[in-house]
XYZ file of C-alpha atoms in Angstrom:
629
model
C 7.603 51.474 -33.070
C 5.628 53.141 -35.854
C 4.163 51.180 -38.751
C 6.686 52.355 -41.332
C 9.642 51.391 -39.160
C 8.053 47.990 -38.463
C 7.787 47.288 -42.198
C 11.333 48.546 -42.680
C 12.707 45.969 -40.246
C 10.394 43.249 -41.536
C 11.498 43.653 -45.160
C 15.147 43.948 -44.154
C 15.030 40.737 -42.117
C 13.216 38.875 -44.887
C 16.090 39.583 -47.260
C 18.883 39.061 -44.731
C 21.431 36.247 -45.024
C 22.451 34.300 -41.903
C 25.605 36.437 -41.742
C 23.512 39.597 -41.812
C 21.181 38.243 -39.142
C 24.212 37.700 -36.924
C 25.524 41.192 -37.743
C 22.156 42.780 -36.868
C 21.803 40.832 -33.626
C 25.330 41.719 -32.603
C 24.549 45.375 -33.318
C 21.384 45.180 -31.228
C 23.250 43.724 -28.245
C 26.056 46.245 -28.671
C 23.598 49.147 -28.440
C 21.955 47.559 -25.396
C 25.304 47.150 -23.657
C 26.436 50.651 -24.603
C 23.228 52.044 -23.153
C 23.759 50.030 -19.986
C 27.328 51.367 -19.768
C 25.930 54.677 -18.580
C 25.106 52.845 -15.340
C 27.527 49.916 -15.413
C 30.910 50.607 -17.096
C 30.754 47.879 -19.742
C 32.918 49.771 -22.254
C 35.838 52.110 -21.814
C 36.393 54.343 -24.839
C 39.534 56.212 -23.898
C 41.716 57.498 -26.718
C 45.327 56.301 -26.527
C 48.179 58.788 -26.563
C 49.074 60.033 -30.028
C 52.633 60.510 -31.225
C 52.896 64.289 -31.696
C 55.428 63.955 -34.528
C 53.205 61.474 -36.329
C 50.217 63.817 -36.073
C 52.309 66.732 -37.287
C 53.455 64.717 -40.302
C 49.928 63.787 -41.389
C 48.935 65.746 -44.494
C 45.411 66.890 -45.258
C 44.353 67.084 -48.934
C 44.096 70.573 -50.346
C 40.685 71.719 -51.524
C 39.602 73.697 -54.552
C 36.547 75.786 -55.247
C 35.093 79.154 -54.481
C 33.204 80.190 -51.379
C 30.216 82.351 -52.220
C 30.623 86.041 -51.294
C 29.400 86.857 -47.819
C 29.185 83.252 -46.619
C 32.117 83.512 -44.188
C 30.647 86.652 -42.673
C 27.270 84.924 -42.279
C 28.932 81.927 -40.609
C 30.709 84.203 -38.161
C 27.313 85.736 -37.398
C 25.812 82.334 -36.581
C 24.711 80.839 -39.924
C 24.892 77.067 -40.277
C 23.730 74.791 -43.074
C 20.238 73.562 -42.210
C 18.728 72.415 -45.538
C 16.072 75.129 -45.350
C 14.741 73.921 -42.002
C 14.093 76.623 -39.399
C 17.297 76.739 -37.378
C 15.371 77.456 -34.166
C 13.381 74.214 -34.602
C 16.599 72.235 -35.023
C 18.093 73.803 -31.893
C 14.928 73.090 -29.900
C 14.966 69.442 -30.980
C 18.664 69.131 -30.077
C 18.096 70.694 -26.653
C 15.252 68.294 -25.877
C 17.156 65.173 -26.862
C 20.852 65.945 -26.417
C 21.124 64.089 -23.068
C 19.164 61.023 -24.175
C 20.879 57.874 -25.430
C 21.049 58.063 -29.228
C 18.802 55.053 -29.896
C 16.009 56.720 -27.902
C 15.953 59.813 -30.137
C 12.690 59.800 -32.138
C 12.424 60.326 -35.870
C 8.642 60.735 -35.924
C 6.645 62.555 -38.567
C 5.799 65.355 -36.107
C 9.472 66.132 -35.432
C 11.826 68.070 -37.714
C 13.211 66.050 -40.623
C 16.135 64.249 -38.954
C 18.248 64.829 -42.063
C 17.976 68.585 -41.463
C 18.918 68.118 -37.793
C 22.088 66.284 -38.818
C 23.195 68.765 -41.475
C 24.557 71.561 -39.214
C 26.286 68.942 -37.052
C 28.428 67.887 -40.002
C 30.301 71.092 -39.068
C 31.082 71.767 -42.707
C 30.544 75.480 -42.122
C 33.741 75.251 -40.059
C 35.507 73.634 -43.024
C 34.763 76.766 -45.042
C 36.281 78.979 -42.349
C 39.315 76.690 -42.081
C 39.718 76.901 -45.861
C 39.621 80.684 -45.656
C 42.288 80.562 -42.916
C 44.513 78.620 -45.296
C 43.885 81.162 -48.039
C 44.678 84.083 -45.722
C 47.780 82.559 -44.160
C 49.627 85.367 -42.353
C 46.822 87.926 -42.685
C 45.910 90.044 -39.663
C 42.378 88.673 -39.213
C 43.373 85.003 -39.223
C 43.585 84.966 -35.432
C 39.913 85.869 -35.033
C 38.917 83.186 -37.555
C 40.929 80.556 -35.690
C 39.346 81.595 -32.398
C 35.887 81.287 -33.949
C 36.535 77.739 -35.176
C 38.135 76.689 -31.872
C 35.323 78.090 -29.737
C 32.573 76.711 -31.989
C 34.100 73.245 -32.233
C 34.810 72.893 -28.511
C 31.331 74.164 -27.665
C 29.825 71.558 -29.994
C 31.840 68.778 -28.343
C 30.723 69.920 -24.910
C 27.057 70.062 -25.909
C 27.144 66.666 -27.642
C 28.841 64.163 -25.331
C 29.658 60.757 -26.728
C 26.699 58.522 -27.713
C 24.084 60.987 -26.445
C 21.649 62.953 -28.571
C 20.637 62.899 -32.248
C 24.148 63.218 -33.692
C 25.194 59.644 -32.931
C 22.079 58.041 -34.447
C 23.751 57.760 -37.868
C 27.398 56.717 -37.907
C 27.645 58.160 -41.410
C 27.338 61.557 -39.762
C 30.158 60.608 -37.396
C 32.316 59.736 -40.394
C 31.681 63.100 -42.034
C 32.725 65.017 -38.894
C 36.120 63.353 -38.540
C 37.725 65.241 -41.491
C 36.630 68.518 -39.831
C 38.243 67.434 -36.556
C 41.497 66.599 -38.364
C 41.601 69.896 -40.249
C 41.053 71.724 -36.966
C 43.956 69.905 -35.334
C 46.221 70.766 -38.260
C 45.259 74.415 -38.759
C 44.453 75.685 -35.248
C 47.992 76.119 -33.952
C 46.793 77.918 -30.797
C 45.005 74.923 -29.270
C 46.003 74.108 -25.709
C 47.059 70.586 -24.740
C 43.668 70.019 -23.116
C 41.814 71.230 -26.222
C 43.868 69.029 -28.547
C 43.176 66.029 -26.328
C 39.446 66.779 -26.408
C 39.440 66.762 -30.212
C 41.547 63.590 -30.378
C 39.170 61.950 -27.889
C 36.222 62.923 -30.106
C 37.951 61.430 -33.172
C 38.560 58.180 -31.314
C 34.997 57.998 -29.965
C 33.510 58.719 -33.384
C 35.699 56.085 -35.037
C 35.015 53.545 -32.297
C 31.243 53.759 -32.686
C 31.496 53.695 -36.498
C 33.577 50.541 -36.227
C 30.952 48.912 -34.027
C 28.067 49.911 -36.311
C 29.489 49.875 -39.851
C 26.873 49.862 -42.622
C 27.328 46.390 -44.110
C 25.358 43.761 -46.026
C 22.047 45.233 -47.230
C 23.061 48.615 -45.761
C 26.086 48.959 -48.029
C 25.981 52.245 -49.929
C 27.140 55.833 -49.781
C 26.870 55.658 -45.975
C 29.555 52.977 -45.967
C 31.939 55.158 -47.975
C 31.562 58.114 -45.587
C 32.066 55.825 -42.595
C 35.220 54.339 -44.136
C 36.647 57.801 -44.828
C 36.241 58.706 -41.162
C 37.767 55.426 -40.000
C 40.752 55.759 -42.333
C 41.557 59.232 -41.004
C 41.200 57.991 -37.418
C 43.285 54.940 -38.276
C 46.034 57.160 -39.634
C 46.062 59.239 -36.433
C 46.092 56.155 -34.181
C 48.138 53.936 -36.505
C 50.606 53.055 -33.756
C 47.851 51.118 -31.958
C 46.366 47.750 -32.854
C 42.934 49.358 -33.114
C 44.126 52.052 -35.508
C 45.895 49.536 -37.749
C 42.755 47.383 -37.808
C 40.620 50.374 -38.809
C 42.999 51.165 -41.653
C 43.350 47.603 -42.901
C 39.667 46.732 -42.901
C 38.245 49.979 -44.240
C 40.753 50.281 -47.097
C 39.697 46.815 -48.202
C 36.029 47.739 -47.806
C 36.501 50.958 -49.809
C 38.061 48.999 -52.668
C 35.158 46.551 -52.562
C 32.547 49.311 -52.510
C 34.186 51.126 -55.412
C 33.370 48.112 -57.579
C 29.912 47.804 -56.045
C 28.692 51.407 -56.170
C 30.357 52.587 -59.375
C 29.288 50.369 -62.240
C 31.506 49.248 -65.115
C 30.313 52.145 -67.282
C 31.037 54.677 -64.502
C 27.400 55.154 -63.513
C 25.883 54.971 -60.012
C 24.439 51.730 -58.704
C 22.118 53.854 -56.553
C 20.645 55.541 -59.663
C 21.170 58.968 -58.136
C 23.356 61.657 -59.685
C 23.481 63.559 -56.385
C 24.852 60.613 -54.444
C 27.166 59.746 -57.329
C 28.811 63.156 -56.995
C 28.979 62.691 -53.216
C 30.622 59.260 -53.503
C 33.126 60.414 -56.139
C 34.227 63.338 -53.982
C 34.604 61.094 -50.935
C 36.806 58.744 -52.938
C 38.867 61.547 -54.439
C 39.487 62.992 -50.977
C 40.530 59.724 -49.383
C 42.681 58.634 -52.342
C 44.758 61.789 -51.995
C 44.878 61.372 -48.204
C 46.075 57.770 -48.406
C 48.725 58.461 -51.013
C 50.004 61.701 -49.519
C 50.505 59.925 -46.218
C 51.971 56.814 -47.867
C 49.328 54.589 -46.303
C 48.160 52.770 -49.419
C 48.698 52.652 -53.179
C 45.301 53.533 -54.674
C 46.135 52.653 -58.281
C 43.398 50.016 -58.330
C 40.739 52.598 -57.426
C 41.608 55.300 -59.933
C 40.281 53.797 -63.208
C 36.891 53.235 -61.602
C 36.752 56.773 -60.210
C 37.847 58.154 -63.578
C 34.996 56.245 -65.255
C 32.648 57.769 -62.669
C 33.905 61.276 -63.448
C 33.457 60.746 -67.170
C 29.918 59.511 -66.571
C 29.210 62.663 -64.541
C 30.589 64.899 -67.274
C 28.369 63.235 -69.875
C 25.410 64.839 -68.085
C 26.818 68.350 -68.457
C 27.508 70.830 -71.234
C 30.223 73.387 -70.507
C 30.072 72.476 -66.800
C 26.460 73.647 -66.477
C 24.382 72.138 -63.699
C 23.711 68.435 -64.199
C 20.068 67.332 -64.167
C 18.599 66.074 -60.916
C 18.022 62.329 -61.267
C 17.117 60.116 -58.312
C 17.321 61.169 -54.682
C 19.406 64.122 -53.576
C 19.740 65.428 -50.027
C 22.047 68.307 -51.060
C 24.844 66.821 -48.957
C 28.508 67.532 -49.628
C 31.502 65.298 -49.111
C 33.626 68.201 -47.862
C 31.625 71.454 -47.764
C 29.486 73.565 -50.121
C 31.624 74.856 -52.966
C 34.727 72.851 -52.021
C 36.019 69.589 -53.442
C 39.251 67.606 -53.189
C 41.956 69.388 -55.178
C 42.400 67.408 -58.374
C 46.086 68.057 -58.981
C 47.326 67.539 -55.434
C 49.847 64.912 -56.548
C 51.388 63.775 -59.790
C 49.330 60.616 -59.588
C 46.107 62.579 -59.291
C 47.188 64.880 -62.124
C 47.567 61.870 -64.366
C 44.352 60.433 -62.945
C 42.359 63.469 -64.085
C 44.370 64.292 -67.212
C 41.946 62.790 -69.686
C 39.009 64.458 -67.926
C 40.615 67.901 -68.098
C 41.366 67.341 -71.783
C 37.709 66.512 -72.344
C 36.723 69.700 -70.509
C 38.898 71.819 -72.794
C 37.488 70.264 -75.956
C 33.953 70.336 -74.574
C 33.854 74.114 -75.130
C 33.120 73.402 -78.756
C 30.630 70.675 -79.525
C 30.991 69.057 -82.905
C 28.352 69.925 -85.488
C 27.065 66.355 -85.607
C 24.923 65.379 -82.585
C 26.730 63.271 -80.029
C 25.240 60.346 -78.165
C 26.550 57.951 -75.588
C 24.871 54.947 -74.024
C 25.836 53.660 -70.604
C 24.688 50.019 -70.700
C 25.227 49.113 -67.039
C 23.644 52.116 -65.359
C 21.067 52.400 -68.137
C 21.272 55.908 -69.548
C 21.577 57.347 -73.019
C 22.716 60.970 -73.306
C 22.149 62.996 -76.493
C 23.970 66.305 -77.104
C 23.420 68.595 -80.080
C 25.421 71.351 -81.730
C 23.271 74.086 -80.179
C 23.890 72.721 -76.667
C 20.747 70.696 -76.160
C 21.192 67.915 -73.618
C 18.625 65.118 -73.412
C 18.961 62.230 -70.955
C 16.998 58.997 -71.362
C 16.705 56.591 -68.426
C 16.443 52.911 -69.312
C 18.224 51.590 -66.232
C 17.249 49.660 -63.107
C 15.281 51.069 -60.182
C 18.368 51.338 -57.986
C 20.849 49.383 -55.910
C 19.627 46.045 -54.604
C 18.190 44.802 -52.375
C 16.075 47.834 -51.321
C 16.640 50.389 -54.151
C 16.792 53.093 -51.465
C 17.630 56.233 -53.443
C 16.129 55.291 -56.799
C 12.984 56.845 -58.237
C 10.398 54.972 -60.301
C 11.391 56.802 -63.470
C 11.878 54.133 -66.115
C 12.043 55.650 -69.638
C 11.940 59.192 -68.228
C 13.753 62.020 -69.987
C 15.226 65.355 -68.954
C 16.099 68.182 -71.342
C 18.179 71.339 -71.018
C 19.205 74.029 -73.483
C 22.455 75.960 -73.047
C 22.520 75.036 -69.382
C 18.893 75.990 -68.700
C 16.959 73.061 -67.219
C 13.590 72.817 -68.990
C 12.154 69.286 -68.755
C 13.139 68.205 -65.278
C 13.114 65.478 -62.697
C 11.214 67.456 -60.019
C 13.647 66.522 -57.240
C 13.398 65.057 -53.740
C 11.910 67.696 -51.387
C 12.303 65.847 -48.053
C 13.008 62.381 -46.709
C 11.138 62.519 -43.401
C 8.039 64.055 -41.902
C 6.024 64.428 -45.102
C 5.087 60.890 -46.260
C 2.668 61.905 -49.021
C 5.157 64.347 -50.530
C 7.957 61.794 -50.262
C 5.763 59.279 -52.067
C 4.942 61.797 -54.806
C 8.459 63.025 -55.548
C 9.933 59.534 -55.911
C 6.899 58.168 -57.744
C 6.361 57.692 -61.466
C 3.841 60.508 -61.865
C 6.510 63.024 -60.881
C 8.705 62.064 -63.846
C 8.698 62.591 -67.597
C 7.352 59.198 -68.531
C 4.005 57.342 -68.641
C 2.017 56.285 -65.572
C -0.492 53.452 -65.946
C -3.631 53.113 -63.818
C -2.289 55.864 -61.545
C 0.318 53.515 -60.066
C 4.072 53.654 -59.747
C 6.255 51.400 -61.892
C 7.316 49.662 -58.643
C 5.734 49.425 -55.184
C 6.766 51.838 -52.429
C 7.121 49.960 -49.133
C 8.168 53.037 -47.146
C 10.106 56.256 -47.597
C 13.110 54.424 -49.006
C 12.370 50.770 -49.700
C 10.819 49.558 -52.967
C 9.409 46.146 -53.836
C 8.409 44.627 -57.182
C 11.281 46.325 -59.044
C 10.971 46.685 -62.787
C 13.414 45.661 -65.468
C 14.192 48.232 -68.143
C 16.007 47.223 -71.323
C 17.630 49.160 -74.132
C 16.438 47.772 -77.458
C 18.747 49.814 -79.653
C 20.611 53.065 -80.210
C 21.793 53.821 -83.723
C 22.451 56.541 -86.243
C 20.109 56.723 -89.226
C 20.215 58.934 -92.317
C 18.024 61.591 -90.733
C 19.132 61.353 -87.122
C 19.557 59.070 -84.114
C 17.008 56.558 -82.817
C 17.004 55.211 -79.240
C 14.464 52.636 -78.094
C 13.838 50.986 -74.717
C 11.152 49.056 -72.864
C 10.252 48.307 -69.231
C 8.020 45.740 -67.513
C 7.030 47.626 -64.354
C 3.337 47.321 -65.127
C 3.272 43.610 -65.943
C 2.289 43.100 -62.282
C -1.158 44.634 -62.969
C -4.356 42.669 -63.401
C -4.161 43.739 -67.047
C -0.369 43.509 -67.584
C 1.216 46.171 -69.807
C 4.679 46.730 -71.254
C 5.761 50.257 -72.095
C 8.090 51.009 -75.009
C 9.524 54.453 -75.712
C 11.262 55.410 -78.946
C 13.185 58.690 -79.184
C 14.127 60.050 -82.610
C 16.622 62.907 -82.696
C 15.571 64.464 -85.977
C 18.413 66.336 -87.642
C 20.387 68.373 -85.137
C 17.842 69.861 -82.767
C 14.352 68.302 -82.836
C 12.990 65.242 -81.068
C 10.067 62.933 -81.722
C 9.090 60.664 -78.823
C 6.681 57.793 -79.316
C 5.230 55.854 -76.370
C 3.561 52.580 -77.306
C 2.223 49.706 -75.227
C 1.551 45.994 -75.408
C -0.846 43.984 -73.289
C -4.438 42.907 -72.909
C -7.392 44.514 -71.219
C -8.239 48.192 -70.704
C -6.014 50.548 -68.721
C -5.610 54.261 -68.069
C -2.461 55.857 -69.478
C -1.092 59.234 -68.413
C 1.907 61.005 -69.933
C 3.586 63.878 -68.056
C 6.274 66.405 -68.918
C 7.413 68.374 -65.890
C 8.748 71.883 -66.465
C 11.164 73.835 -64.300
C 9.359 76.075 -61.812
C 10.944 79.186 -63.374
C 9.769 78.646 -66.964
C 7.256 80.821 -68.778
C 4.617 78.855 -70.682
C 2.052 79.766 -73.297
C 0.233 78.019 -76.139
C 0.078 79.193 -79.750
C -0.817 77.437 -83.005
C -0.927 73.996 -81.407
C 2.508 74.300 -79.798
C 3.413 74.948 -76.174
C 6.080 77.662 -76.028
C 8.411 77.191 -73.057
C 10.985 79.811 -72.089
C 13.630 79.450 -69.378
C 16.231 82.185 -69.065
C 15.750 83.246 -72.669
C 16.112 79.695 -74.017
C 12.980 78.550 -75.845
C 11.655 75.070 -76.551
C 8.410 74.089 -78.303
C 6.356 70.994 -77.460
C 3.228 69.457 -78.949
C 1.370 66.170 -78.683
C 0.566 64.901 -82.172
C -3.045 63.808 -82.589
C -3.936 64.839 -79.027
C -3.820 67.844 -76.737
C -1.795 68.498 -73.632
C -3.449 69.997 -70.591
C -1.510 72.305 -68.323
C -1.480 71.508 -64.593
C 0.239 73.474 -61.848
C 0.417 72.991 -58.092
C -2.343 70.373 -57.867
C -3.040 68.977 -54.421
C -5.546 66.186 -55.112
C -3.935 64.245 -56.613
C -0.488 65.780 -56.263
C 0.905 67.026 -59.569
C 2.920 70.025 -60.662
C 5.550 70.519 -57.991
C 9.286 71.134 -58.156
C 11.871 70.817 -55.393
C 14.914 72.760 -56.640
C 16.765 72.165 -53.348
C 16.201 69.977 -50.328
C 13.398 71.178 -48.078
C 11.822 73.541 -50.635
C 8.925 72.846 -52.980
C 7.432 75.191 -55.558
C 4.478 75.044 -57.894
C 5.551 74.121 -61.406
C 3.846 73.474 -64.717
C 3.190 70.017 -66.123
C 2.029 69.171 -69.621
C -0.042 66.021 -69.355
C -2.566 63.900 -71.193
C -4.684 60.927 -70.156
C -6.113 58.171 -72.321
C -8.118 55.077 -71.517
C -8.142 52.096 -73.794
C -6.558 48.845 -74.888
C -2.789 48.853 -74.617
C -2.250 47.892 -78.253
C -4.417 50.776 -79.425
C -3.051 53.548 -77.183
C 0.013 55.631 -78.009
C 1.471 59.086 -77.432
C 3.635 60.965 -79.937
C 5.425 64.037 -78.582
C 7.339 66.493 -80.755
C 9.959 68.748 -79.185
C 11.549 71.478 -81.288
C 14.434 73.363 -79.737
C 14.716 76.160 -82.313
C 11.418 76.811 -84.120
C 8.208 74.769 -84.495
C 8.056 72.687 -87.654
C 5.238 71.458 -89.872
C 3.267 68.802 -87.998
C 2.215 66.975 -91.171
C 5.871 66.583 -92.127
C 6.619 65.123 -88.735
C 3.884 62.518 -89.152
C 5.551 61.284 -92.346
C 8.967 61.083 -90.707
C 7.536 59.058 -87.837
C 6.510 56.382 -90.312
C 10.049 56.351 -91.706
C 11.917 55.921 -88.430
C 9.502 53.188 -87.331
């Protein structure tokens, strides 16, 4: 056991309740017995017979979206989704470990990132082909598409026998495959009896092992939702058995519980990750339609919470442009790239999304007065201006307790976009496994548009996912004033230092398009303060007349540090600074405007001016700062 994994288990056990201890021990003995079953038949996992009429009656939610041109052709030629990992390396790893018991499969730093190994085995490339088959119903080439899906799916099942190899390590991955299996059963009308039984057996095996290893207690999160979705579909297929009814009953209840847990009262994500928020919302939307179409459960209690989550998501967009990257993102999809659950599949879902669609129609024209909205539970304030500037301000918690797995140490960080062009960014995630120093950098404070003190993160990284010493961030106020909007927040992440410091950030939206940001501190002793503004890797940057001119896709923004000077860093390696991960598995050099000061907390401050149209008179700004203070 490597050191990181040892600390992972140590921290988890320290926080575990007696019930969780029992759950973990039971899971340990289950895995031991399952491993022994290869020699001594301890378990028999044989799928019961399925009522053919029942299976035929099961409806699968329609999907909406557009598949990028050429993708189907590439899939037919062998393309899978691999999160930018060399496909040959993934195949080599699978071939080495596919006949080993899943708990023996290593996830060492020297091996490919296990997340990239799992991605192709979600089989979501087959979902895209199945979607195209639906679109081309009756066309002459549908037969060849069906044959491709059938051959690929059956070959995968043959190469990945139950509980062997890397694809049974995470039962979340098992949950995400079950919808693909169901769609295949429903759409591939040329399957033989033997082939249908093989797919049904795989569904049962996947559901059985999920049931035995459900992510509960401190593991509750987006994994749990994906596992429940798989179990509900399996439960619907095997609903005439006691096991199937138990899967349905328990996981519906768990989904309702997790909806309240993961989606906060203001619609924001408990995990403090926009990427996982989108993932969770799509999983819920899919399973709500599935349950109601098949008359398995009335989901009325879930819909208001999901609607609040959708409205939160939309607050981070202008005209459906790309939302900023905040928190972890592994570029995973609930269904498949480009496809989502069809919103108007039923009258209930039409009503469910009615207010959202109305907002989308009116969102095409933004009122002349700047708009702002504060989400008190998740801890975000979003400012939108008449010329389509979007600024997000993070004054929320580190993430979902007890381990804050997918949160970044980004208290009081901002992002800024103009007309859909991301300019001041959260640099992203890069990778989860295999690159510990890069993982530490991308989730750390220095990689975000906020202030780092003494070169440390606002919380303590225990390993690639777990944090300790979480901070508390607090919104002090958000109000309209005669000349604009003022938002103010504070966090205590650095009160753990030998010389404790509190950081306060005040953002003044001046008029309709300019921002003044003041960072001030309270505490005793001398510390080092570093402010960073990370720019998208595709921006053009130059300095003129005391202002940094930043251009992204023809959209220009101007930034200056009043009373001080920014330095420009790019692609630094020691220490790491100036890197952007636009998608999982890829990192690029990017520019950072930064400034360091050393001094007493009460005497140090930073004042940043951001003009989104043209630079203004700096002396005038200094006077206005005194007024909004």
